Tab-separated table of C-alpha atoms in Angstrom:
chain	number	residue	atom	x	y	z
G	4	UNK	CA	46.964	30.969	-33.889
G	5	UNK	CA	49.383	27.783	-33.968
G	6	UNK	CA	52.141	27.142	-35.558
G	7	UNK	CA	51.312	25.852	-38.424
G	8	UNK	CA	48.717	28.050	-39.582
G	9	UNK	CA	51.536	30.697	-38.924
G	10	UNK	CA	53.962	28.896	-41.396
G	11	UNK	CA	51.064	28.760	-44.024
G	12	UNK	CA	50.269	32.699	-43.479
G	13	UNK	CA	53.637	33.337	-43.654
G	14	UNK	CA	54.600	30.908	-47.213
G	15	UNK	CA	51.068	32.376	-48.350
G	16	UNK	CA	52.493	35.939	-48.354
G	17	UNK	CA	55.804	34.727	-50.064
G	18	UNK	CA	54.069	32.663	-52.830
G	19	UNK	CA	51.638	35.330	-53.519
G	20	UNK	CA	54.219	37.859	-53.622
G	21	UNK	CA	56.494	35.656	-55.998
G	22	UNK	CA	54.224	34.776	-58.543
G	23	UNK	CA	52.698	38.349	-58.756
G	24	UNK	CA	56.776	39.679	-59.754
G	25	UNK	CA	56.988	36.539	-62.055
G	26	UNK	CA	54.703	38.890	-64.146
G	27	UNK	CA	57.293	41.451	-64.360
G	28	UNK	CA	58.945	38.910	-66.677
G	29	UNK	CA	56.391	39.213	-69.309
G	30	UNK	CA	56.610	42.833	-69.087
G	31	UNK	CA	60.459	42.577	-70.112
G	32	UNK	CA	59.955	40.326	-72.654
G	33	UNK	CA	57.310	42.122	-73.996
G	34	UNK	CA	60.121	45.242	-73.807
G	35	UNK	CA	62.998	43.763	-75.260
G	36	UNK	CA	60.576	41.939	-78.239
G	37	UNK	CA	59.706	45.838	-79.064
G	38	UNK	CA	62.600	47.224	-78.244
G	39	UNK	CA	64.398	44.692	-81.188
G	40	UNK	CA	61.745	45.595	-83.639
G	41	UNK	CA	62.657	48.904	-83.692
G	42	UNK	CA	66.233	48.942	-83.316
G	43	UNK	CA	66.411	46.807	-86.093
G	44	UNK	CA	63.470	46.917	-88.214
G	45	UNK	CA	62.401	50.378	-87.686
G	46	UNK	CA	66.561	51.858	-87.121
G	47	UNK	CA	64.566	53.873	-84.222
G	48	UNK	CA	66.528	52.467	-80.906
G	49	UNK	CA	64.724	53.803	-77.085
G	50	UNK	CA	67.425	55.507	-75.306
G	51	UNK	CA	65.610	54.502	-71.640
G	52	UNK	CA	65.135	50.741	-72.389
G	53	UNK	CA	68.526	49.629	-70.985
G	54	UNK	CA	67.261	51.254	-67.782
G	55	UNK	CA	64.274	49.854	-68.020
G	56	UNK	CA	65.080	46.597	-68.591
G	57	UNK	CA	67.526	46.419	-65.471
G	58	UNK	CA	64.582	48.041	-63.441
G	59	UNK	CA	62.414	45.178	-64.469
G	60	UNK	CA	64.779	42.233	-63.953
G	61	UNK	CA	66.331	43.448	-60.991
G	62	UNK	CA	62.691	43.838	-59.402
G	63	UNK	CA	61.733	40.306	-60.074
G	64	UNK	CA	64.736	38.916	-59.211
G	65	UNK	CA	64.691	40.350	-55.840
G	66	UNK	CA	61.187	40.646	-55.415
G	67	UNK	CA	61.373	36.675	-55.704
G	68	UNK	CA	63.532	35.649	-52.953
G	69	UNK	CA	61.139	35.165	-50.141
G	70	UNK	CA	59.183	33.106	-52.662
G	71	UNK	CA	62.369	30.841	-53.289
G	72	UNK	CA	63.284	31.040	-49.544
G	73	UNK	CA	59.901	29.374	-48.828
G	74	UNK	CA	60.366	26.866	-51.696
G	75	UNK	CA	63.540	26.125	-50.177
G	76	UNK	CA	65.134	26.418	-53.353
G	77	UNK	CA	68.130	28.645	-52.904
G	78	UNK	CA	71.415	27.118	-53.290
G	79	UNK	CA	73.143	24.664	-50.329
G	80	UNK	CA	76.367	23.004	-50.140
G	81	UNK	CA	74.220	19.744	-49.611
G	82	UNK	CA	76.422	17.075	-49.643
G	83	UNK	CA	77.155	16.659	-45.734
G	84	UNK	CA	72.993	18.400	-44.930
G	85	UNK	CA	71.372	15.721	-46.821
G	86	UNK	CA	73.205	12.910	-44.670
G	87	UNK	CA	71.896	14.824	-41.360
G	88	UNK	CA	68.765	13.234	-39.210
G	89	UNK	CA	66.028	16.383	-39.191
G	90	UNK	CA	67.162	17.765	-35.917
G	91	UNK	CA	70.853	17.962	-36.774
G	92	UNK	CA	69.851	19.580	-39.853
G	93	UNK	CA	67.583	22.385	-37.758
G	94	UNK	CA	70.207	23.222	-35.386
G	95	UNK	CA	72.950	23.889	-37.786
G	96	UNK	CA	70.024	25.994	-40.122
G	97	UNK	CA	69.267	27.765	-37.072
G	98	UNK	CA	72.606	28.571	-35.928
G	99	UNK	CA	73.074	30.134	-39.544
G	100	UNK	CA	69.928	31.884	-39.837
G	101	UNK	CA	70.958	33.796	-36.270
G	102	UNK	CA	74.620	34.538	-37.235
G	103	UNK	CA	73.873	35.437	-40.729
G	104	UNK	CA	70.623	35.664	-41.934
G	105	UNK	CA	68.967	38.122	-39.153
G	106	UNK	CA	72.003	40.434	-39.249
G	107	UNK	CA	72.391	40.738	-43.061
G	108	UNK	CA	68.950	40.861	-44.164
G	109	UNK	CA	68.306	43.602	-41.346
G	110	UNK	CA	71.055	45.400	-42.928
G	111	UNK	CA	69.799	45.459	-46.056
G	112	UNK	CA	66.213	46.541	-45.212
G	113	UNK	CA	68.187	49.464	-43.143
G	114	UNK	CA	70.479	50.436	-45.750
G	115	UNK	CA	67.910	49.373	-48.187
G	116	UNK	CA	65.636	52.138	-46.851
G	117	UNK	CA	68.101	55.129	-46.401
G	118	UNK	CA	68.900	54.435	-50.343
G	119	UNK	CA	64.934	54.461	-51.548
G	120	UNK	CA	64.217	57.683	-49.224
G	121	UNK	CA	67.153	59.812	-50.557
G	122	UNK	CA	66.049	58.606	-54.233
G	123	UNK	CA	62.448	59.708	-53.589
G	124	UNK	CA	63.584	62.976	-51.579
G	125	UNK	CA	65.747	64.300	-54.921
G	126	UNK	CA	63.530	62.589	-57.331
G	127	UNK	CA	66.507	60.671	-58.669
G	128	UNK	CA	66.132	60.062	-62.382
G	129	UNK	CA	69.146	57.621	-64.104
G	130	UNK	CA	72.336	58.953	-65.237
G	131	UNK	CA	73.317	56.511	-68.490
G	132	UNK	CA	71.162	58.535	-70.751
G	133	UNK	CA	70.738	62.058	-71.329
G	134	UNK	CA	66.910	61.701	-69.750
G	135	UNK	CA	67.132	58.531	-68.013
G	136	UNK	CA	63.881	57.500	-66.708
G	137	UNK	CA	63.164	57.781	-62.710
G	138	UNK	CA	64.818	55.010	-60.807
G	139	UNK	CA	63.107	55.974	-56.832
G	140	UNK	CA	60.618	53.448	-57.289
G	141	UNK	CA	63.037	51.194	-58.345
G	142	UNK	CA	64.821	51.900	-55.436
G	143	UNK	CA	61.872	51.545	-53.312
G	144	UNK	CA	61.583	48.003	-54.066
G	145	UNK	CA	64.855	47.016	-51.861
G	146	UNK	CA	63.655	47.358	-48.698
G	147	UNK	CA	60.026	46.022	-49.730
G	148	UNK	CA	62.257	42.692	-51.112
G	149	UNK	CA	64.226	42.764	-47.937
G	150	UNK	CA	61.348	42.606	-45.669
G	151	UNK	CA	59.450	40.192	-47.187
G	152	UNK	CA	62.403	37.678	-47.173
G	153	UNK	CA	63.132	38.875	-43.302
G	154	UNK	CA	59.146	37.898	-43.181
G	155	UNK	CA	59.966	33.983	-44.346
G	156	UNK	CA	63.199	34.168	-42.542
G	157	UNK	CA	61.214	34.221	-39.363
G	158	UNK	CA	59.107	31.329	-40.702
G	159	UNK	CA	61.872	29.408	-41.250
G	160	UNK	CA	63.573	29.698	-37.921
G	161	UNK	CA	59.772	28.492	-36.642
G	162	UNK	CA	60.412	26.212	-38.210
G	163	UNK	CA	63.907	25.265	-37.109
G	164	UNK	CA	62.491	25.372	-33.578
G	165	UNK	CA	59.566	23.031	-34.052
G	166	UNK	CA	61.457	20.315	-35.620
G	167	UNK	CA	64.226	20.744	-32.869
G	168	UNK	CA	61.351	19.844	-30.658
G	169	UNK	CA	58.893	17.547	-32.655
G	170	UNK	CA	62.030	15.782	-33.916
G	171	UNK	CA	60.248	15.859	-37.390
G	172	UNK	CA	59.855	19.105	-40.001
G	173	UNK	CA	56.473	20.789	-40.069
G	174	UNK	CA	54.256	20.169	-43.463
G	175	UNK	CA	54.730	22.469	-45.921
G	176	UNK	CA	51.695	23.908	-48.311
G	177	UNK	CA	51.480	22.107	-51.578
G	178	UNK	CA	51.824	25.575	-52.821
G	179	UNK	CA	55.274	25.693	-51.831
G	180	UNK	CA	56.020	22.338	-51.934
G	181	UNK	CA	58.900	21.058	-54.469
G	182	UNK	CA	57.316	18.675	-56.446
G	183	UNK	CA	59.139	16.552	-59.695
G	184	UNK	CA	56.466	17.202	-62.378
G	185	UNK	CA	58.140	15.106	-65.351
G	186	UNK	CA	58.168	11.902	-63.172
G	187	UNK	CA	53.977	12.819	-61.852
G	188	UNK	CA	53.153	13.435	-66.138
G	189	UNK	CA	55.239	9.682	-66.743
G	190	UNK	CA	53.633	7.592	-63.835
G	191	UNK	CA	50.186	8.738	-64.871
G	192	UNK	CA	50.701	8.897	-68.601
G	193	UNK	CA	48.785	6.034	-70.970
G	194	UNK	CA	51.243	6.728	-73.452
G	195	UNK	CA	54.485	5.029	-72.335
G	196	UNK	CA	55.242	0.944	-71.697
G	197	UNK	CA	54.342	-0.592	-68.585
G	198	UNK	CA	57.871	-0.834	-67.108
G	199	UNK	CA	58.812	3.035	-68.002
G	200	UNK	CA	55.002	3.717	-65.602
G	201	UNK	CA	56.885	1.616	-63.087
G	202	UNK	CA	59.789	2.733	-62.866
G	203	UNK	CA	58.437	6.374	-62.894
G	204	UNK	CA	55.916	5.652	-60.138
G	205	UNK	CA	58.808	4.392	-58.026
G	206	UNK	CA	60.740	7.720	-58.463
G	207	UNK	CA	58.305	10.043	-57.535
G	208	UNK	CA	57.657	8.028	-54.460
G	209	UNK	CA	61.092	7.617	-53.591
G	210	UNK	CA	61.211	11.680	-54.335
G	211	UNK	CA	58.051	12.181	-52.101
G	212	UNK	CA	59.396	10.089	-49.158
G	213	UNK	CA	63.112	11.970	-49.753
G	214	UNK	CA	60.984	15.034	-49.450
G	215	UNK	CA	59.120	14.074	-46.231
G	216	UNK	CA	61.568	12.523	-44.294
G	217	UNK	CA	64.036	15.959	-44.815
G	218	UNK	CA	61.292	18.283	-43.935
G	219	UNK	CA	61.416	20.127	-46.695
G	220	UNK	CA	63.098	22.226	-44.523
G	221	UNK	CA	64.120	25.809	-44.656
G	222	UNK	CA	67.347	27.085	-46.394
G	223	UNK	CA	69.666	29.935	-46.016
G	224	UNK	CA	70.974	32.598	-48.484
C-alpha cells in the first residue's frame, strides 16, 4: 500500500469517527430541550442531567479531535507558518509533532487507560448527586479519543516526511479538505450581479490555490 492510499485510510477513519460523535450533539440538545421543559414547565428538574450533559459534550468534544487534526483545523500561531515554502513548514511540524505530540498524546492514552480500567473495575458511578449515573464508559472514551488522534498523528508526520522529500504536500481527500462554502454558493449563484459572481469566483480560486500551494498540511495540538 503507498502512501497516499495510507493518508486516505488513515483521514477515512478520522472523518468517519468525527461525524459519527457530531451525533452526540443532537443527543444533548435533545437533553437539555427536555430537561428545560420540565424544570420549568413541569417544576420536575432530573437530578442526573448535569452529569449527563458533561458526559455527552465532553465525548464529542474529544471524540472529535482526530477529525479536526485531519481537517487541519486546530488552532496555529500562523503568522510566521503561512510565510514558510512547504518544506520549511514540514520540518518545523515535524520537529513538533516528535517533541510534543508523540510524547503527550502517548501519555494520555497511558494515563487515559489506567483511569477507564479503575472506573470499570469499581463500577464508578458520579458523586454530584445522590445516585449519579455511571461515568466508566465515559471514562472509557479517553483512551479510545487518544488513540484515534495518535492514529492521524502518524498520518500527519507521513505526511511531514513526504513533502520534506517531494518538496510539495500530499493531496488531501475532499472529505477532509477545508473548503469556503459561502464564496462556492456566490460564484455559482444566478441570484447576485455580475461583478459580485466575479469577484466571488476570484476568491475561491485564490482560496483553492492558497490551499494547494500550503499543502493543506498537518497541524499540531
Amino acid at each position: 500500500m503507498n502512501v497516499q492510499r495510507f493518508l486516505n485510510a488513515i483521514d477515512g477513519i478520522s472523518t468517519w469517527a468525527g461525524k459519527a460523535a457530531a451525533w452526540l450533539i443532537m443527543g444533548l440538545m435533545a437533553l437539555v430541550c427536555v430537561e428545560v421543559f420540565k424544570r420549568y414547565i413541569m417544576n420536575m428538574p432530573t437530578a442526573w442531567i448535569f452529569d449527563a450533559s458533561n458526559m455527552l459534550y465532553g465525548s464529542a468534544f474529544m471524540l472529535c479531535g482526530a477529525y479536526t487534526l485531519a481537517q487541519n483545523g486546530h488552532v496555529r500561531g500562523d503568522f510566521l507558518y503561512s510565510s514558510m515554502g512547504p518544506r520549511m513548514q514540514a520540518g518545523l511540524d515535524l520537529a513538533l509533532y516528535i517533541l510534543f505530540f508523540l510524547p503527550g498524546i502517548a501519555a494520555l492514552i497511558y494515563a487515559g487507560f489506567g483511569y477507564a480500567a479503575d472506573s470499570w473495575h469499581i463500577n464508578e458511578h458520579s458523586n454530584v448527586t445522590a445516585e449519579g449515573p455511571p461515568v466508566y464508559h465515559f471514562k472509557a472514551v479517553i483512551p479510545l479519543a487518544g488513540t484515534l488522534v495518535m492514529l492521524q498523528g502518524l498520518a500527519e508526520i507521513a505526511r511531514c516526511l513526504v513533502c520534506l522529500k517531494m518538496g510539495a504536500w500530499p493531496v488531501r481527500p475532499k472529505d477532509v479538505a477545508e473548503i469556503d462554502i459561502v464564496e462556492e454558493q456566490l460564484a455559482h449563484s444566478e441570484y447576485v450581479d455580475e461583478a459580485s459572481r466575479e469577484l466571488a469566483i476570484e476568491r475561491a480560486q485564490k482560496i483553492d490555490d492558497s490551499a494547494r500551494q500550503r499543502g493543506m498540511g498537518g497541524d499540531v495540538i
